[in-house]
Structures are given as C-alpha cells and as structure tokens.
C-alpha cells in the first residue's frame, strides 16, 4: 500500500534534518584546532558566512508556505545557531586584518543583503509572487554554494591527491542533497528540488573522483616507491668519518707511486731522434773504415 505524499515528505524531511545536522557539525574539528592554537591560521570565514546567509534565506522562504515548510525551518534554525557559533569563534581568534574583513562581509551579506531582500519582498511582492521571487533567490544562491566545491575538484584532478576532499564530507553532502531532492518532490516544490539535483550530481562526482585518485599512482610515484624498496649498500664516507674521528696514520694509508703518462706524440718524436742518431753513427763508422782502406 502506497503511503501518501505528506508521509513521504515527513520521512524525507526527518532524514534531511538528521543528515544536514551532521553536515553542519563537519567543521567542528577545524574549530577545535583553532581554539587550541588560538589562531585561525589560513582558514577563511566565507564558508560559514555563506552558510548562515543560506539558512536565513530558506527560513524566510519556508515561512511563506502553509505548513509544508516546517521541516525546512527546523533544520535551518539549527544551522543558523551552529554557524553563528562558528563565526563568533572565528572572529575571536582571527587577527586584526581577517577580523575586519569578516565583519565587512558579515555586515554586507548577512545584515544589509538579507534585510534588503526582506524589504523588497515585503513591499513589492505578495502571496504566490513573493514565494516565487524568494524561491528564485534561494535557488540561485544554493547553486553558487553547490558550485563552490568545483575548485576543490579541479585541485584533486590537477594534483592527483584527495587530501583536501574528505570522503565522509562528500558522502554526507550527497546524501543530504538526495534526501532534500526527494523531499522537494514529495511536497511538489520546484525551488527545493532543483538546486539539490545539482548538489547530488556534484556530490556523486566528488565521490567518484575520490575513489579514482585515492588509489591512483603516477608512474613517477611508482618508480619512487620501487627505488625505496631496493636496499642501499653504498658507504657514506661522511658517516664513516664521524664514526672514526681523529688523525689518519701513515701506516694506515698506502699511496701508489705516481705514474706520469707520456703522450703518444712525444714517444714518436723520441723514437725518430734515436733512429737518426743511430744512422749517423753507422755513417761515421763506414767513413772511418774507408779511410783505413786507403
């Protein structure tokens, strides 16, 4: 017996709340590190500011719906609370320059930006039109957020390393997108379902890339690993001298006598000279013998 759509919406909504809560907790190790070192090091505040802004938008959008947006309100309210804690901790331990830039983005995006959207929608739109305008804004910003990991995926392909793309985070992001996709289909909400199609697709690509490059080894890396397995029988003279310091005795060193090599041209010249001398001696002997005969 098939369950009604509202039951399916409730099931997928609860699953989406649980999985999204796990995703919201993903940066906890990062902030534990920040608190221990009392420094934000090279971390950026933009992901947390963007997540807070996205949660605010979805809460405002869900409030325009008649009861069907309750589960959207619950998880995004939790998200606002968690992201606010992250931002407070970041500002606390950031240096002066990073703190100022964080306050600027927080003021422009999360306060002025959100306030402008609320004022425009409240003053210029009504009813279903307001829902459509807000839905379009939510879809646009969600697409930007989902497209952010493209830079990480490019880094993975370029470096052949998955160091900066944890599999667990990619998995939970994909599951969250799939769950909210089915939730949007169950409540027949195009604006909820559409961005999660892209999220599920990009999440699946991330996991595929992880599986490929986790066990991928370049030929250079394989040669390096093979060279490491070959034992090194060479003698390090520097190490030997450090092991046996002190003067070296003459008896311990036997030097071979120096052998001076003579070029071939010099040998040939010497041979020619010796032949000429021998010929002159023979000629003198013959002349002396002739004189005696006379």
CSV table of C-alpha atoms in Angstrom, one decimal:
chain,number,residue,atom,x,y,z
A,1,UNK,CA,0.0,0.0,0.0
A,2,UNK,CA,1.5,3.3,-1.1
A,3,UNK,CA,2.0,6.0,1.5
A,4,UNK,CA,0.5,9.4,1.0
A,5,UNK,CA,2.8,12.2,-0.3
A,6,UNK,CA,2.7,14.1,3.1
A,7,UNK,CA,4.0,10.9,4.8
A,8,UNK,CA,6.8,10.6,2.3
A,9,UNK,CA,7.5,14.3,2.8
A,10,UNK,CA,7.7,13.8,6.6
A,11,UNK,CA,10.1,10.8,6.2
A,12,UNK,CA,12.4,12.5,3.8
A,13,UNK,CA,12.2,15.8,5.9
A,14,UNK,CA,13.3,14.0,9.1
A,15,UNK,CA,16.1,12.2,7.2
A,16,UNK,CA,17.2,15.5,5.7
A,17,UNK,CA,17.2,17.1,9.1
A,18,UNK,CA,19.4,14.4,10.6
A,19,UNK,CA,21.9,14.3,7.7
A,20,UNK,CA,22.1,18.1,7.4
A,21,UNK,CA,22.7,18.3,11.1
A,22,UNK,CA,25.8,16.0,10.7
A,23,UNK,CA,26.9,18.2,7.8
A,24,UNK,CA,26.6,21.3,10.0
A,25,UNK,CA,28.9,19.7,12.5
A,26,UNK,CA,31.6,18.8,10.0
A,27,UNK,CA,33.7,22.0,10.8
A,28,UNK,CA,33.9,21.1,14.5
A,29,UNK,CA,37.4,19.6,14.2
A,30,UNK,CA,38.6,22.7,12.4
A,31,UNK,CA,37.3,24.9,15.3
A,32,UNK,CA,38.8,22.6,17.9
A,33,UNK,CA,42.1,23.2,16.2
A,34,UNK,CA,41.5,26.9,16.1
A,35,UNK,CA,40.7,27.1,19.8
A,36,UNK,CA,43.7,25.0,20.7
A,37,UNK,CA,46.1,27.1,18.7
A,38,UNK,CA,44.2,30.4,19.4
A,39,UNK,CA,44.6,31.3,15.7
A,40,UNK,CA,42.5,30.9,12.6
A,41,UNK,CA,45.8,30.2,10.6
A,42,UNK,CA,44.9,30.0,6.9
A,43,UNK,CA,41.2,29.3,7.3
A,44,UNK,CA,38.6,31.5,5.7
A,45,UNK,CA,35.3,32.8,7.2
A,46,UNK,CA,33.4,33.0,3.9
A,47,UNK,CA,32.0,29.4,4.0
A,48,UNK,CA,30.4,30.0,7.4
A,49,UNK,CA,29.1,33.4,6.4
A,50,UNK,CA,27.6,31.9,3.3
A,51,UNK,CA,26.0,29.0,5.2
A,52,UNK,CA,24.4,31.5,7.6
A,53,UNK,CA,23.0,33.6,4.8
A,54,UNK,CA,21.7,30.5,3.0
A,55,UNK,CA,20.0,29.3,6.2
A,56,UNK,CA,18.3,32.7,6.7
A,57,UNK,CA,17.0,32.7,3.2
A,58,UNK,CA,15.5,29.2,3.5
A,59,UNK,CA,13.8,30.1,6.8
A,60,UNK,CA,12.3,33.2,5.2
A,61,UNK,CA,11.2,31.1,2.2
A,62,UNK,CA,9.7,28.4,4.3
A,63,UNK,CA,7.7,30.9,6.3
A,64,UNK,CA,5.8,31.8,3.1
A,65,UNK,CA,4.5,28.3,2.8
A,66,UNK,CA,1.4,27.0,4.5
A,67,UNK,CA,2.7,24.4,7.0
A,68,UNK,CA,4.7,22.4,4.4
A,69,UNK,CA,7.9,24.3,5.2
A,70,UNK,CA,8.1,23.4,8.9
A,71,UNK,CA,10.9,20.9,8.5
A,72,UNK,CA,12.9,23.4,6.4
A,73,UNK,CA,12.5,25.9,9.3
A,74,UNK,CA,13.7,23.5,12.0
A,75,UNK,CA,17.0,22.4,10.3
A,76,UNK,CA,17.9,25.9,9.1
A,77,UNK,CA,17.2,27.4,12.5
A,78,UNK,CA,19.7,24.8,13.9
A,79,UNK,CA,22.0,25.8,11.1
A,80,UNK,CA,21.8,29.5,12.0
A,81,UNK,CA,22.7,28.7,15.6
A,82,UNK,CA,25.7,26.5,14.7
A,83,UNK,CA,27.0,28.8,12.0
A,84,UNK,CA,26.7,31.8,14.4
A,85,UNK,CA,28.9,30.0,16.9
A,86,UNK,CA,31.5,29.2,14.2
A,87,UNK,CA,31.6,32.9,13.2
A,88,UNK,CA,31.9,34.1,16.8
A,89,UNK,CA,34.8,31.7,17.4
A,90,UNK,CA,36.4,32.7,14.1
A,91,UNK,CA,36.2,36.4,14.9
A,92,UNK,CA,37.6,35.8,18.4
A,93,UNK,CA,40.8,34.1,17.3
A,94,UNK,CA,41.3,35.9,14.0
A,95,UNK,CA,44.0,38.5,13.5
A,96,UNK,CA,43.0,42.1,13.1
A,97,UNK,CA,43.0,42.1,9.3
A,98,UNK,CA,41.0,38.9,9.0
A,99,UNK,CA,38.6,40.1,11.7
A,100,UNK,CA,37.9,43.4,9.8
A,101,UNK,CA,37.3,41.6,6.5
A,102,UNK,CA,34.9,39.1,8.3
A,103,UNK,CA,32.9,42.0,9.8
A,104,UNK,CA,32.7,43.6,6.4
A,105,UNK,CA,31.3,40.5,4.7
A,106,UNK,CA,29.0,39.8,7.7
A,107,UNK,CA,27.6,43.3,7.6
A,108,UNK,CA,27.2,43.5,3.8
A,109,UNK,CA,25.9,40.0,3.2
A,110,UNK,CA,24.1,38.8,6.3
A,111,UNK,CA,22.7,42.0,7.5
A,112,UNK,CA,22.3,44.5,4.7
A,113,UNK,CA,21.9,41.9,2.0
A,114,UNK,CA,19.3,39.9,3.9
A,115,UNK,CA,17.5,43.0,5.1
A,116,UNK,CA,17.3,44.3,1.5
A,117,UNK,CA,15.8,41.0,0.3
A,118,UNK,CA,13.2,41.1,3.1
A,119,UNK,CA,12.2,44.7,2.4
A,120,UNK,CA,11.9,44.2,-1.3
A,121,UNK,CA,9.8,41.1,-1.0
A,122,UNK,CA,7.6,42.6,1.7
A,123,UNK,CA,7.0,45.9,0.0
A,124,UNK,CA,6.9,44.9,-3.7
A,125,UNK,CA,5.5,41.3,-3.8
A,126,UNK,CA,2.5,39.5,-2.3
A,127,UNK,CA,1.3,35.9,-1.9
A,128,UNK,CA,2.5,33.4,-4.6
A,129,UNK,CA,4.6,36.1,-6.3
A,130,UNK,CA,6.6,36.6,-3.1
A,131,UNK,CA,7.1,32.8,-2.9
A,132,UNK,CA,8.4,32.6,-6.5
A,133,UNK,CA,10.8,35.6,-6.0
A,134,UNK,CA,12.2,34.1,-2.8
A,135,UNK,CA,12.3,30.7,-4.3
A,136,UNK,CA,14.4,32.0,-7.3
A,137,UNK,CA,16.8,33.8,-4.9
A,138,UNK,CA,17.2,30.7,-2.8
A,139,UNK,CA,17.8,28.5,-5.9
A,140,UNK,CA,20.4,31.0,-7.3
A,141,UNK,CA,22.3,31.2,-4.0
A,142,UNK,CA,22.2,27.4,-3.5
A,143,UNK,CA,23.6,26.8,-6.9
A,144,UNK,CA,26.5,29.1,-6.1
A,145,UNK,CA,27.1,27.2,-2.8
A,146,UNK,CA,26.9,23.9,-4.5
A,147,UNK,CA,29.3,25.0,-7.2
A,148,UNK,CA,31.9,26.1,-4.7
A,149,UNK,CA,33.5,22.5,-4.5
A,150,UNK,CA,34.3,22.7,-8.2
A,151,UNK,CA,37.6,24.4,-7.3
A,152,UNK,CA,38.4,21.5,-4.9
A,153,UNK,CA,37.6,19.0,-7.6
A,154,UNK,CA,39.9,20.8,-10.0
A,155,UNK,CA,42.6,20.7,-7.4
A,156,UNK,CA,42.1,17.0,-7.0
A,157,UNK,CA,42.4,16.4,-10.7
A,158,UNK,CA,45.4,18.6,-11.0
A,159,UNK,CA,47.4,17.2,-8.1
A,160,UNK,CA,46.1,13.6,-8.2
A,161,UNK,CA,45.5,13.9,-4.4
A,162,UNK,CA,42.3,13.7,-2.4
A,163,UNK,CA,43.9,15.3,0.7
A,164,UNK,CA,41.7,18.4,0.6
A,165,UNK,CA,38.5,16.5,-0.2
A,166,UNK,CA,37.4,14.2,2.7
A,167,UNK,CA,35.3,11.3,1.5
A,168,UNK,CA,33.0,11.5,4.6
A,169,UNK,CA,32.0,15.1,3.9
A,170,UNK,CA,31.4,14.4,0.2
A,171,UNK,CA,29.2,11.4,1.2
A,172,UNK,CA,27.1,13.3,3.7
A,173,UNK,CA,26.7,16.3,1.3
A,174,UNK,CA,25.5,13.9,-1.4
A,175,UNK,CA,23.1,12.1,0.9
A,176,UNK,CA,21.7,15.4,2.1
A,177,UNK,CA,21.1,16.7,-1.4
A,178,UNK,CA,19.4,13.4,-2.4
A,179,UNK,CA,17.2,13.5,0.7
A,180,UNK,CA,16.1,17.1,0.2
A,181,UNK,CA,15.6,16.4,-3.5
A,182,UNK,CA,13.0,13.7,-2.7
A,183,UNK,CA,11.5,16.0,0.0
A,184,UNK,CA,11.0,18.7,-2.6
A,185,UNK,CA,9.4,16.2,-5.0
A,186,UNK,CA,7.2,14.9,-2.2
A,187,UNK,CA,5.8,18.4,-1.4
A,188,UNK,CA,5.9,19.3,-5.1
A,189,UNK,CA,8.2,22.2,-4.5
A,190,UNK,CA,10.3,23.0,-7.6
A,191,UNK,CA,12.5,25.5,-5.7
A,192,UNK,CA,13.5,22.9,-3.1
A,193,UNK,CA,14.1,20.1,-5.5
A,194,UNK,CA,16.0,21.9,-8.3
A,195,UNK,CA,19.2,23.0,-6.5
A,196,UNK,CA,19.5,19.6,-4.9
A,197,UNK,CA,19.6,17.9,-8.3
A,198,UNK,CA,22.9,19.8,-8.9
A,199,UNK,CA,24.1,19.1,-5.4
A,200,UNK,CA,23.5,15.3,-5.7
A,201,UNK,CA,25.2,15.3,-9.1
A,202,UNK,CA,28.3,17.2,-8.0
A,203,UNK,CA,28.5,15.1,-4.8
A,204,UNK,CA,28.5,11.9,-6.8
A,205,UNK,CA,31.3,13.3,-9.0
A,206,UNK,CA,33.3,14.1,-5.9
A,207,UNK,CA,33.0,10.6,-4.6
A,208,UNK,CA,33.9,9.1,-8.0
A,209,UNK,CA,37.0,11.4,-8.1
A,210,UNK,CA,37.9,10.3,-4.6
A,211,UNK,CA,37.7,6.6,-5.5
A,212,UNK,CA,39.7,7.1,-8.6
A,213,UNK,CA,42.5,9.3,-7.2
A,214,UNK,CA,42.7,7.6,-3.8
A,215,UNK,CA,44.3,4.6,-5.4
A,216,UNK,CA,45.8,6.3,-8.4
A,217,UNK,CA,49.6,6.4,-8.6
A,218,UNK,CA,51.6,8.2,-11.3
A,219,UNK,CA,54.4,6.3,-13.0
A,220,UNK,CA,56.9,8.7,-11.2
A,221,UNK,CA,55.4,7.8,-7.8
A,222,UNK,CA,55.6,4.1,-8.6
A,223,UNK,CA,59.3,4.4,-9.6
A,224,UNK,CA,60.0,6.3,-6.4
A,225,UNK,CA,58.3,3.7,-4.3
A,226,UNK,CA,60.2,0.9,-6.1
A,227,UNK,CA,63.5,2.7,-5.5
A,228,UNK,CA,62.7,2.9,-1.8
A,229,UNK,CA,62.3,-0.9,-1.6
A,230,UNK,CA,65.8,-1.5,-3.0
A,231,UNK,CA,68.3,-1.7,-0.2
A,232,UNK,CA,71.2,0.8,-0.3
A,233,UNK,CA,74.6,-0.8,0.1
A,234,UNK,CA,76.6,2.3,-0.6
A,235,UNK,CA,79.1,3.6,2.0
A,236,UNK,CA,78.6,7.1,3.3
A,237,UNK,CA,82.1,8.4,3.8
A,238,UNK,CA,80.8,11.3,5.8
A,239,UNK,CA,79.2,8.9,8.3
A,240,UNK,CA,82.4,6.8,8.5
A,241,UNK,CA,84.5,9.9,9.3
A,242,UNK,CA,82.1,10.8,12.0
A,243,UNK,CA,82.2,7.3,13.4
A,244,UNK,CA,86.0,7.1,13.4
A,245,UNK,CA,87.3,10.7,14.1
A,246,UNK,CA,90.9,11.5,14.6
A,247,UNK,CA,94.1,11.8,12.5
A,248,UNK,CA,94.9,9.1,9.9
A,249,UNK,CA,98.2,7.3,10.4
A,250,UNK,CA,100.7,6.9,7.6
A,251,UNK,CA,100.7,3.2,8.1
A,252,UNK,CA,97.1,3.0,7.5
A,253,UNK,CA,97.3,4.7,4.1
A,254,UNK,CA,99.3,3.1,1.2
A,255,UNK,CA,99.7,5.5,-1.6
A,256,UNK,CA,100.5,4.2,-5.1
A,257,UNK,CA,103.6,5.8,-6.8
A,258,UNK,CA,102.7,8.4,-9.2
A,259,UNK,CA,102.7,7.3,-12.8
A,260,UNK,CA,103.3,10.0,-15.4
A,261,UNK,CA,101.8,9.2,-18.7
A,262,UNK,CA,103.6,10.4,-21.8
A,263,UNK,CA,101.6,11.4,-24.8
A,264,UNK,CA,101.9,9.3,-27.9
A,265,UNK,CA,103.3,12.1,-29.9
A,266,UNK,CA,106.3,12.6,-27.6
A,267,UNK,CA,107.1,8.9,-27.8
A,268,UNK,CA,107.1,9.0,-31.6
A,269,UNK,CA,109.5,12.0,-31.6
A,270,UNK,CA,111.8,10.2,-29.3
A,271,UNK,CA,111.9,7.1,-31.5
A,272,UNK,CA,112.7,9.3,-34.6
A,273,UNK,CA,115.6,11.0,-32.8
A,274,UNK,CA,117.1,7.7,-31.7
A,275,UNK,CA,116.9,6.3,-35.2
A,276,UNK,CA,118.7,9.4,-36.6
A,277,UNK,CA,121.5,9.2,-34.1
A,278,UNK,CA,122.0,5.5,-34.9
A,279,UNK,CA,122.1,6.3,-38.6
A,280,UNK,CA,124.8,9.0,-38.1
A,281,UNK,CA,126.9,6.6,-36.0
A,282,UNK,CA,126.8,3.9,-38.8
A,283,UNK,CA,127.7,6.5,-41.4
A,284,UNK,CA,130.8,7.6,-39.4
A,285,UNK,CA,131.9,4.0,-38.9
A,286,UNK,CA,131.7,3.4,-42.7
A,287,UNK,CA,133.7,6.6,-43.5
A,288,UNK,CA,136.4,5.6,-40.9
A,289,UNK,CA,136.7,2.1,-42.5
A,290,UNK,CA,137.1,3.6,-46.0
A,291,UNK,CA,139.9,5.9,-44.8
A,292,UNK,CA,141.7,2.9,-43.3
A,293,UNK,CA,141.5,1.0,-46.6
A,294,UNK,CA,143.0,3.9,-48.5
